[in-house]
Amino acid sequence: MKIKNISKFLLLASSVFILTSCKKEADSIFDMFEDVTVTFNNSDPKAVVDYKEVDDNTEVWVDFTINSAKEDMYTVTVERTTGTGFDRSTVYTLTNDQRRSFSTVFKYKVQRDGQTSFRVFARNQKGVYIGDGYKKVVVEGKPSYKVFANRVIYLPDTIAKVLPSFFSLNEGTSFSYGNGAANAAKIDFGIYRKMYLNSSNQIEYAVNLYSINTPVSPLTVYDVSAWNPKRTTKFSAPVASQATAFVNNAVSGSAIETLAKARTINLDATVGATASTGLASGSAVFFLTPEGKYGMMLINIVTSDYEKKPIINVSVKMQN
């Protein structure tokens, strides 16, 4: 019995050996594109040759030389990769005298916190990738803005006056009418809602914000006239459909400022007359603080909590 089992084992081992010896060794991905080399040149203080940490709104240079030893290059692409994806829109079309070697300086203004990497690769006449030299450079944008995600602000309770319906943009904190006076120096706005009848004669509410510096408060049941000091933050009217811009475009202090400056920021209070023109889900309000900091507040949702108390949920990005 034992001899029979040993015979089976030897037969199986012989089969594996034969199959293994006949197998053709495949090319490794790590040596398929060795003919293309890339050098990042240290030609200027702005140049990145490996890793560089920079302030927001700083220009960096990707000064590179790409060579191909055996195959002609027809295009060279600078690929830029961030945490949200990659961009391959920068493509150089090469001339006949550049088929084997090409040099240039790609200039880029950093307007994104965190890492952005750059790699350079070539394609042949058929548009087939032929190599990137297995190299990349990385630029680290220093933190230039603060973010407060999913902050809850309650609509005012006009009897007990204990719900946090005032908000500090700089701290991402809500305050009630009861503790608002003691924190007036932090508070940028309060919120309230106004009832109206829609076209179907049904009751709806328009939600708006107001600065406690507003000459005439829209919520007279909350007397803030004696609160001091009063912040003088200015606001834009609500802008619809801003969720994508908040996530993908408001990615540095300078980018936030650019987005904000595209709006008119001159209001002490928003004046939306309907649910869709007030602080509506997906809309955003841009603002400028007394300290000169620009920001963007996204209204994530207008809803109610588990006790059916009306709230808005907001996220804020603002310059440091």
Tab-separated table of C-alpha atoms in Angstrom:
chain	number	residue	atom	x	y	z
A	1	MET	CA	0.000	0.000	0.000
A	2	LYS	CA	2.801	2.335	0.894
A	3	ILE	CA	4.686	1.521	-2.331
A	4	LYS	CA	1.561	2.316	-4.351
A	5	ASN	CA	1.214	5.738	-2.676
A	6	ILE	CA	4.882	6.540	-3.230
A	7	SER	CA	4.472	5.693	-6.933
A	8	LYS	CA	1.518	8.074	-7.239
A	9	PHE	CA	3.505	10.844	-5.530
A	10	LEU	CA	6.488	10.391	-7.868
A	11	LEU	CA	4.185	10.457	-10.910
A	12	LEU	CA	2.549	13.717	-9.730
A	13	ALA	CA	5.909	15.342	-8.979
A	14	SER	CA	7.207	14.390	-12.435
A	15	SER	CA	4.134	15.949	-14.073
A	16	VAL	CA	4.563	19.219	-12.180
A	17	PHE	CA	8.265	19.334	-13.119
A	18	ILE	CA	7.490	18.803	-16.813
A	19	LEU	CA	4.783	21.492	-16.854
A	20	THR	CA	7.002	23.948	-14.993
A	21	SER	CA	9.970	23.360	-17.283
A	22	CYS	CA	7.782	23.939	-20.381
A	23	LYS	CA	6.267	27.196	-19.062
A	24	LYS	CA	7.570	30.346	-20.805
A	25	GLU	CA	8.596	33.047	-18.351
A	26	ALA	CA	6.461	36.193	-18.873
A	27	ASP	CA	7.907	39.698	-19.036
A	28	SER	CA	7.761	41.588	-15.762
A	29	ILE	CA	5.910	44.927	-15.688
A	30	PHE	CA	9.008	46.310	-13.967
A	31	ASP	CA	11.280	45.770	-16.976
A	32	MET	CA	8.876	46.144	-19.919
A	33	PHE	CA	9.489	49.900	-20.352
A	34	GLU	CA	13.156	50.326	-19.468
A	35	ASP	CA	14.007	52.012	-22.764
A	36	VAL	CA	12.355	55.272	-21.648
A	37	THR	CA	14.089	57.367	-18.978
A	38	VAL	CA	12.969	60.577	-17.313
A	39	THR	CA	15.169	63.129	-15.535
A	40	PHE	CA	13.729	65.919	-13.385
A	41	ASN	CA	16.114	68.866	-13.603
A	42	ASN	CA	17.012	71.155	-10.709
A	43	SER	CA	17.146	74.254	-12.913
A	44	ASP	CA	15.461	76.766	-10.616
A	45	PRO	CA	14.385	77.191	-6.971
A	46	LYS	CA	10.835	76.570	-8.181
A	47	ALA	CA	11.798	73.218	-9.725
A	48	VAL	CA	10.698	69.944	-8.132
A	49	VAL	CA	13.093	67.023	-8.463
A	50	ASP	CA	11.674	64.696	-5.812
A	51	TYR	CA	9.464	66.196	-3.073
A	52	LYS	CA	8.712	69.826	-2.241
A	53	GLU	CA	6.449	71.407	0.388
A	54	VAL	CA	5.024	74.787	-0.646
A	55	ASP	CA	2.571	77.441	0.470
A	56	ASP	CA	-0.811	77.824	-1.184
A	57	ASN	CA	-0.868	79.763	-4.476
A	58	THR	CA	2.828	79.021	-5.156
A	59	GLU	CA	4.170	78.299	-8.653
A	60	VAL	CA	6.257	75.148	-9.064
A	61	TRP	CA	8.188	73.913	-12.085
A	62	VAL	CA	8.387	70.367	-13.390
A	63	ASP	CA	11.529	70.725	-15.514
A	64	PHE	CA	12.069	67.389	-17.226
A	65	THR	CA	13.951	65.564	-19.948
A	66	ILE	CA	12.520	62.342	-21.365
A	67	ASN	CA	14.578	59.998	-23.570
A	68	SER	CA	13.694	56.884	-25.548
A	69	ALA	CA	16.559	54.587	-26.499
A	70	LYS	CA	14.869	52.364	-29.106
A	71	GLU	CA	11.449	53.679	-30.119
A	72	ASP	CA	10.322	57.037	-31.456
A	73	MET	CA	8.141	59.165	-29.183
A	74	TYR	CA	5.236	61.058	-30.751
A	75	THR	CA	3.548	62.568	-27.695
A	76	VAL	CA	4.611	63.271	-24.117
A	77	THR	CA	2.028	63.694	-21.352
A	78	VAL	CA	2.389	65.328	-17.955
A	79	GLU	CA	-0.007	63.488	-15.627
A	80	ARG	CA	-1.114	65.299	-12.472
A	81	THR	CA	-2.637	63.161	-9.699
A	82	THR	CA	-4.442	64.306	-6.561
A	83	GLY	CA	-6.605	62.639	-3.955
A	84	THR	CA	-9.653	63.045	-6.198
A	85	GLY	CA	-8.255	61.690	-9.472
A	86	PHE	CA	-5.813	62.468	-12.265
A	87	ASP	CA	-5.472	64.969	-15.112
A	88	ARG	CA	-3.744	64.068	-18.402
A	89	SER	CA	-4.748	67.154	-20.357
A	90	THR	CA	-1.179	68.475	-20.745
A	91	VAL	CA	0.112	66.734	-23.882
A	92	TYR	CA	3.101	67.793	-25.988
A	93	THR	CA	3.131	66.754	-29.668
A	94	LEU	CA	6.742	66.157	-30.680
A	95	THR	CA	8.529	67.160	-33.866
A	96	ASN	CA	10.834	64.875	-35.865
A	97	ASP	CA	13.956	66.121	-34.083
A	98	GLN	CA	12.372	65.356	-30.675
A	99	ARG	CA	11.513	61.691	-31.268
A	100	ARG	CA	14.250	60.335	-28.984
A	101	SER	CA	14.752	63.223	-26.546
A	102	PHE	CA	12.443	65.993	-25.379
A	103	SER	CA	12.870	68.656	-22.671
A	104	THR	CA	10.564	71.367	-21.371
A	105	VAL	CA	9.350	73.082	-18.206
A	106	PHE	CA	5.772	72.492	-17.081
A	107	LYS	CA	4.690	75.345	-14.760
A	108	TYR	CA	1.911	74.797	-12.260
A	109	LYS	CA	0.340	76.959	-9.560
A	110	VAL	CA	-0.452	74.956	-6.422
A	111	GLN	CA	-3.984	75.745	-5.274
A	112	ARG	CA	-4.739	72.517	-3.435
A	113	ASP	CA	-3.838	71.462	0.095
A	114	GLY	CA	-2.165	68.076	0.377
A	115	GLN	CA	-0.212	66.080	-2.179
A	116	THR	CA	-0.152	66.481	-5.935
A	117	SER	CA	2.126	64.141	-7.887
A	118	PHE	CA	3.459	64.546	-11.430
A	119	ARG	CA	4.748	61.903	-13.797
A	120	VAL	CA	5.831	62.193	-17.433
A	121	PHE	CA	5.206	59.451	-19.978
A	122	ALA	CA	5.545	58.921	-23.729
A	123	ARG	CA	3.435	57.316	-26.423
A	124	ASN	CA	4.549	55.991	-29.809
A	125	GLN	CA	3.110	56.699	-33.280
A	126	LYS	CA	0.158	54.384	-32.604
A	127	GLY	CA	-0.641	56.120	-29.315
A	128	VAL	CA	0.647	53.185	-27.263
A	129	TYR	CA	2.266	53.884	-23.892
A	130	ILE	CA	6.023	53.213	-23.985
A	131	GLY	CA	7.239	54.329	-20.552
A	132	ASP	CA	7.608	56.922	-17.792
A	133	GLY	CA	11.021	56.041	-16.419
A	134	TYR	CA	9.304	54.715	-13.280
A	135	LYS	CA	9.613	58.196	-11.761
A	136	LYS	CA	7.395	60.908	-10.338
A	137	VAL	CA	7.708	64.083	-8.267
A	138	VAL	CA	5.431	65.147	-5.412
A	139	VAL	CA	4.357	68.611	-4.290
A	140	GLU	CA	2.794	69.030	-0.840
A	141	GLY	CA	0.487	72.026	-0.426
A	142	LYS	CA	0.646	73.294	3.160
A	143	PRO	CA	-2.688	73.591	5.033
A	144	SER	CA	-4.338	76.856	3.982
A	145	TYR	CA	-7.955	76.438	5.050
A	146	LYS	CA	-10.065	74.941	7.794
A	147	VAL	CA	-13.077	72.696	7.380
A	148	PHE	CA	-16.005	71.919	9.663
A	149	ALA	CA	-18.160	69.054	8.421
A	150	ASN	CA	-21.804	68.274	9.220
A	151	ARG	CA	-22.533	70.923	11.816
A	152	VAL	CA	-26.143	71.116	13.041
A	153	ILE	CA	-27.961	74.427	13.504
A	154	TYR	CA	-31.480	74.413	14.918
A	155	LEU	CA	-34.295	76.662	13.837
A	156	PRO	CA	-35.195	78.978	16.754
A	157	ASP	CA	-37.480	77.807	19.534
A	158	THR	CA	-39.202	81.034	20.404
A	159	ILE	CA	-40.534	79.989	23.843
A	160	ALA	CA	-37.812	78.098	25.743
A	161	LYS	CA	-35.054	79.655	23.597
A	162	VAL	CA	-32.611	76.841	24.353
A	163	LEU	CA	-31.924	75.402	20.898
A	164	PRO	CA	-28.573	76.384	19.277
A	165	SER	CA	-29.679	78.565	16.375
A	166	PHE	CA	-26.650	80.883	16.211
A	167	PHE	CA	-23.377	79.859	14.582
A	168	SER	CA	-19.672	80.677	14.656
A	169	LEU	CA	-18.034	80.121	11.259
A	170	ASN	CA	-14.547	80.410	12.706
A	171	GLU	CA	-15.126	77.706	15.320
A	172	GLY	CA	-17.856	75.602	13.705
A	173	THR	CA	-19.891	75.896	16.899
A	174	SER	CA	-23.578	76.593	17.539
A	175	PHE	CA	-24.985	78.745	20.352
A	176	SER	CA	-28.441	79.190	21.826
A	177	TYR	CA	-30.154	82.458	22.607
A	178	GLY	CA	-29.396	81.755	26.258
A	179	ASN	CA	-25.620	81.617	25.866
A	180	GLY	CA	-25.411	83.799	22.773
A	181	ALA	CA	-24.899	87.118	24.546
A	182	ALA	CA	-21.806	85.811	26.331
A	183	ASN	CA	-20.421	84.574	23.025
A	184	ALA	CA	-21.470	87.440	20.774
A	185	ALA	CA	-17.867	88.066	19.678
A	186	LYS	CA	-17.806	84.585	18.097
A	187	ILE	CA	-21.232	84.542	16.430
A	188	ASP	CA	-21.464	85.248	12.702
A	189	PHE	CA	-25.173	84.624	12.156
A	190	GLY	CA	-28.434	83.178	13.354
A	191	ILE	CA	-31.061	81.383	11.288
A	192	TYR	CA	-34.832	81.581	11.139
A	193	ARG	CA	-37.648	80.469	8.864
A	194	LYS	CA	-40.606	82.271	7.373
A	195	MET	CA	-43.901	80.586	6.468
A	196	TYR	CA	-45.522	81.067	3.062
A	197	LEU	CA	-48.145	79.366	0.883
A	198	ASN	CA	-46.899	77.677	-2.261
A	199	SER	CA	-48.733	77.523	-5.590
A	200	SER	CA	-50.803	74.599	-4.288
A	201	ASN	CA	-51.874	76.644	-1.277
A	202	GLN	CA	-49.786	74.450	1.023
A	203	ILE	CA	-47.614	75.719	3.874
A	204	GLU	CA	-43.876	75.794	3.233
A	205	TYR	CA	-40.936	77.543	4.881
A	206	ALA	CA	-38.091	79.661	3.585
A	207	VAL	CA	-34.964	79.382	5.753
A	208	ASN	CA	-32.599	82.351	5.937
A	209	LEU	CA	-29.660	83.589	7.967
A	210	TYR	CA	-29.032	86.993	9.504
A	211	SER	CA	-26.090	88.705	11.148
A	212	ILE	CA	-26.650	89.891	14.709
A	213	ASN	CA	-25.215	93.142	13.317
A	214	THR	CA	-28.252	93.544	11.042
A	215	PRO	CA	-29.787	96.996	11.665
A	216	VAL	CA	-33.289	95.516	11.789
A	217	SER	CA	-33.422	91.948	13.062
A	218	PRO	CA	-35.829	89.727	11.076
A	219	LEU	CA	-36.530	87.682	14.227
A	220	THR	CA	-37.876	90.206	16.723
A	221	VAL	CA	-38.678	87.551	19.342
A	222	TYR	CA	-34.900	87.179	19.795
A	223	ASP	CA	-33.696	90.564	20.996
A	224	VAL	CA	-29.963	90.777	20.238
A	225	SER	CA	-29.701	94.548	20.331
A	226	ALA	CA	-27.629	94.500	23.549
A	227	TRP	CA	-25.234	91.781	22.370
A	228	ASN	CA	-21.730	93.152	21.947
A	229	PRO	CA	-19.342	93.114	20.267
A	230	LYS	CA	-21.170	92.260	17.055
A	231	ARG	CA	-19.297	90.606	14.205
A	232	THR	CA	-19.694	92.198	10.766
A	233	THR	CA	-19.415	89.126	8.549
A	234	LYS	CA	-20.907	89.685	5.084
A	235	PHE	CA	-22.737	87.050	3.028
A	236	SER	CA	-23.764	86.272	-0.517
A	237	ALA	CA	-27.252	85.240	-1.514
A	238	PRO	CA	-27.640	81.426	-1.507
A	239	VAL	CA	-26.265	79.818	-4.671
A	240	ALA	CA	-27.947	76.586	-5.794
A	241	SER	CA	-26.224	73.277	-6.674
A	242	GLN	CA	-22.855	73.808	-4.995
A	243	ALA	CA	-22.118	70.381	-3.462
A	244	THR	CA	-19.676	69.363	-6.203
A	245	ALA	CA	-17.866	72.709	-6.120
A	246	PHE	CA	-17.557	72.474	-2.337
A	247	VAL	CA	-15.897	69.047	-2.523
A	248	ASN	CA	-13.820	69.316	-5.704
A	249	ASN	CA	-13.041	73.019	-6.164
A	250	ALA	CA	-12.825	74.562	-2.695
A	251	VAL	CA	-9.544	72.753	-2.002
A	252	SER	CA	-7.241	75.538	-0.798
A	253	GLY	CA	-7.423	78.991	0.714
A	254	SER	CA	-6.755	80.678	-2.637
A	255	ALA	CA	-9.274	78.452	-4.435
A	256	ILE	CA	-11.924	79.320	-1.849
A	257	GLU	CA	-11.155	83.014	-2.299
A	258	THR	CA	-11.496	82.710	-6.075
A	259	LEU	CA	-14.878	81.002	-5.740
A	260	ALA	CA	-16.087	83.579	-3.215
A	261	LYS	CA	-14.942	86.592	-5.231
A	262	ALA	CA	-17.038	85.366	-8.145
A	263	ARG	CA	-20.112	86.179	-5.999
A	264	THR	CA	-21.454	89.415	-4.602
A	265	ILE	CA	-20.817	89.350	-0.860
A	266	ASN	CA	-22.594	92.336	0.646
A	267	LEU	CA	-25.521	91.049	2.698
A	268	ASP	CA	-26.178	91.238	6.433
A	269	ALA	CA	-29.038	88.772	5.912
A	270	THR	CA	-30.297	86.508	3.154
A	271	VAL	CA	-33.814	87.202	1.893
A	272	GLY	CA	-35.000	84.027	0.155
A	273	ALA	CA	-38.777	84.141	-0.157
A	274	THR	CA	-39.261	80.440	-0.968
A	275	ALA	CA	-37.711	77.172	0.180
A	276	SER	CA	-35.645	76.927	-3.009
A	277	THR	CA	-34.293	80.483	-2.864
A	278	GLY	CA	-33.447	80.386	0.833
A	279	LEU	CA	-30.990	78.069	2.551
A	280	ALA	CA	-31.913	74.988	0.535
A	281	SER	CA	-30.256	71.582	0.466
A	282	GLY	CA	-27.240	71.659	-1.854
A	283	SER	CA	-27.013	75.443	-1.889
A	284	ALA	CA	-24.081	77.437	-0.527
A	285	VAL	CA	-23.509	80.855	0.973
A	286	PHE	CA	-20.158	82.549	0.429
A	287	PHE	CA	-18.896	84.914	3.109
A	288	LEU	CA	-16.189	87.368	4.139
A	289	THR	CA	-15.328	87.678	7.830
A	290	PRO	CA	-14.267	90.920	9.586
A	291	GLU	CA	-10.729	89.506	9.635
A	292	GLY	CA	-10.709	89.385	5.833
A	293	LYS	CA	-11.100	85.602	5.499
A	294	TYR	CA	-13.185	84.206	2.654
A	295	GLY	CA	-15.257	81.080	3.047
A	296	MET	CA	-18.023	78.855	1.721
A	297	MET	CA	-20.832	77.268	3.724
A	298	LEU	CA	-22.634	74.344	2.095
A	299	ILE	CA	-26.182	73.512	3.205
A	300	ASN	CA	-26.041	69.723	3.246
A	301	ILE	CA	-29.702	69.252	4.107
A	302	VAL	CA	-32.726	71.020	5.562
A	303	THR	CA	-34.521	68.477	7.717
A	304	SER	CA	-35.595	67.603	11.287
A	305	ASP	CA	-33.893	65.716	14.094
A	306	TYR	CA	-35.265	62.556	15.713
A	307	GLU	CA	-37.557	64.693	17.870
A	308	LYS	CA	-38.881	66.387	14.731
A	309	LYS	CA	-37.198	69.673	15.587
A	310	PRO	CA	-36.278	71.491	12.338
A	311	ILE	CA	-32.578	71.831	11.634
A	312	ILE	CA	-30.102	72.566	8.882
A	313	ASN	CA	-26.904	70.563	8.526
A	314	VAL	CA	-23.976	72.575	7.146
A	315	SER	CA	-20.306	72.150	6.232
A	316	VAL	CA	-17.884	75.061	6.178
A	317	LYS	CA	-14.568	75.725	4.456
A	318	MET	CA	-12.728	78.986	5.129
A	319	GLN	CA	-9.251	80.434	4.817
A	320	ASN	CA	-6.843	80.056	7.733
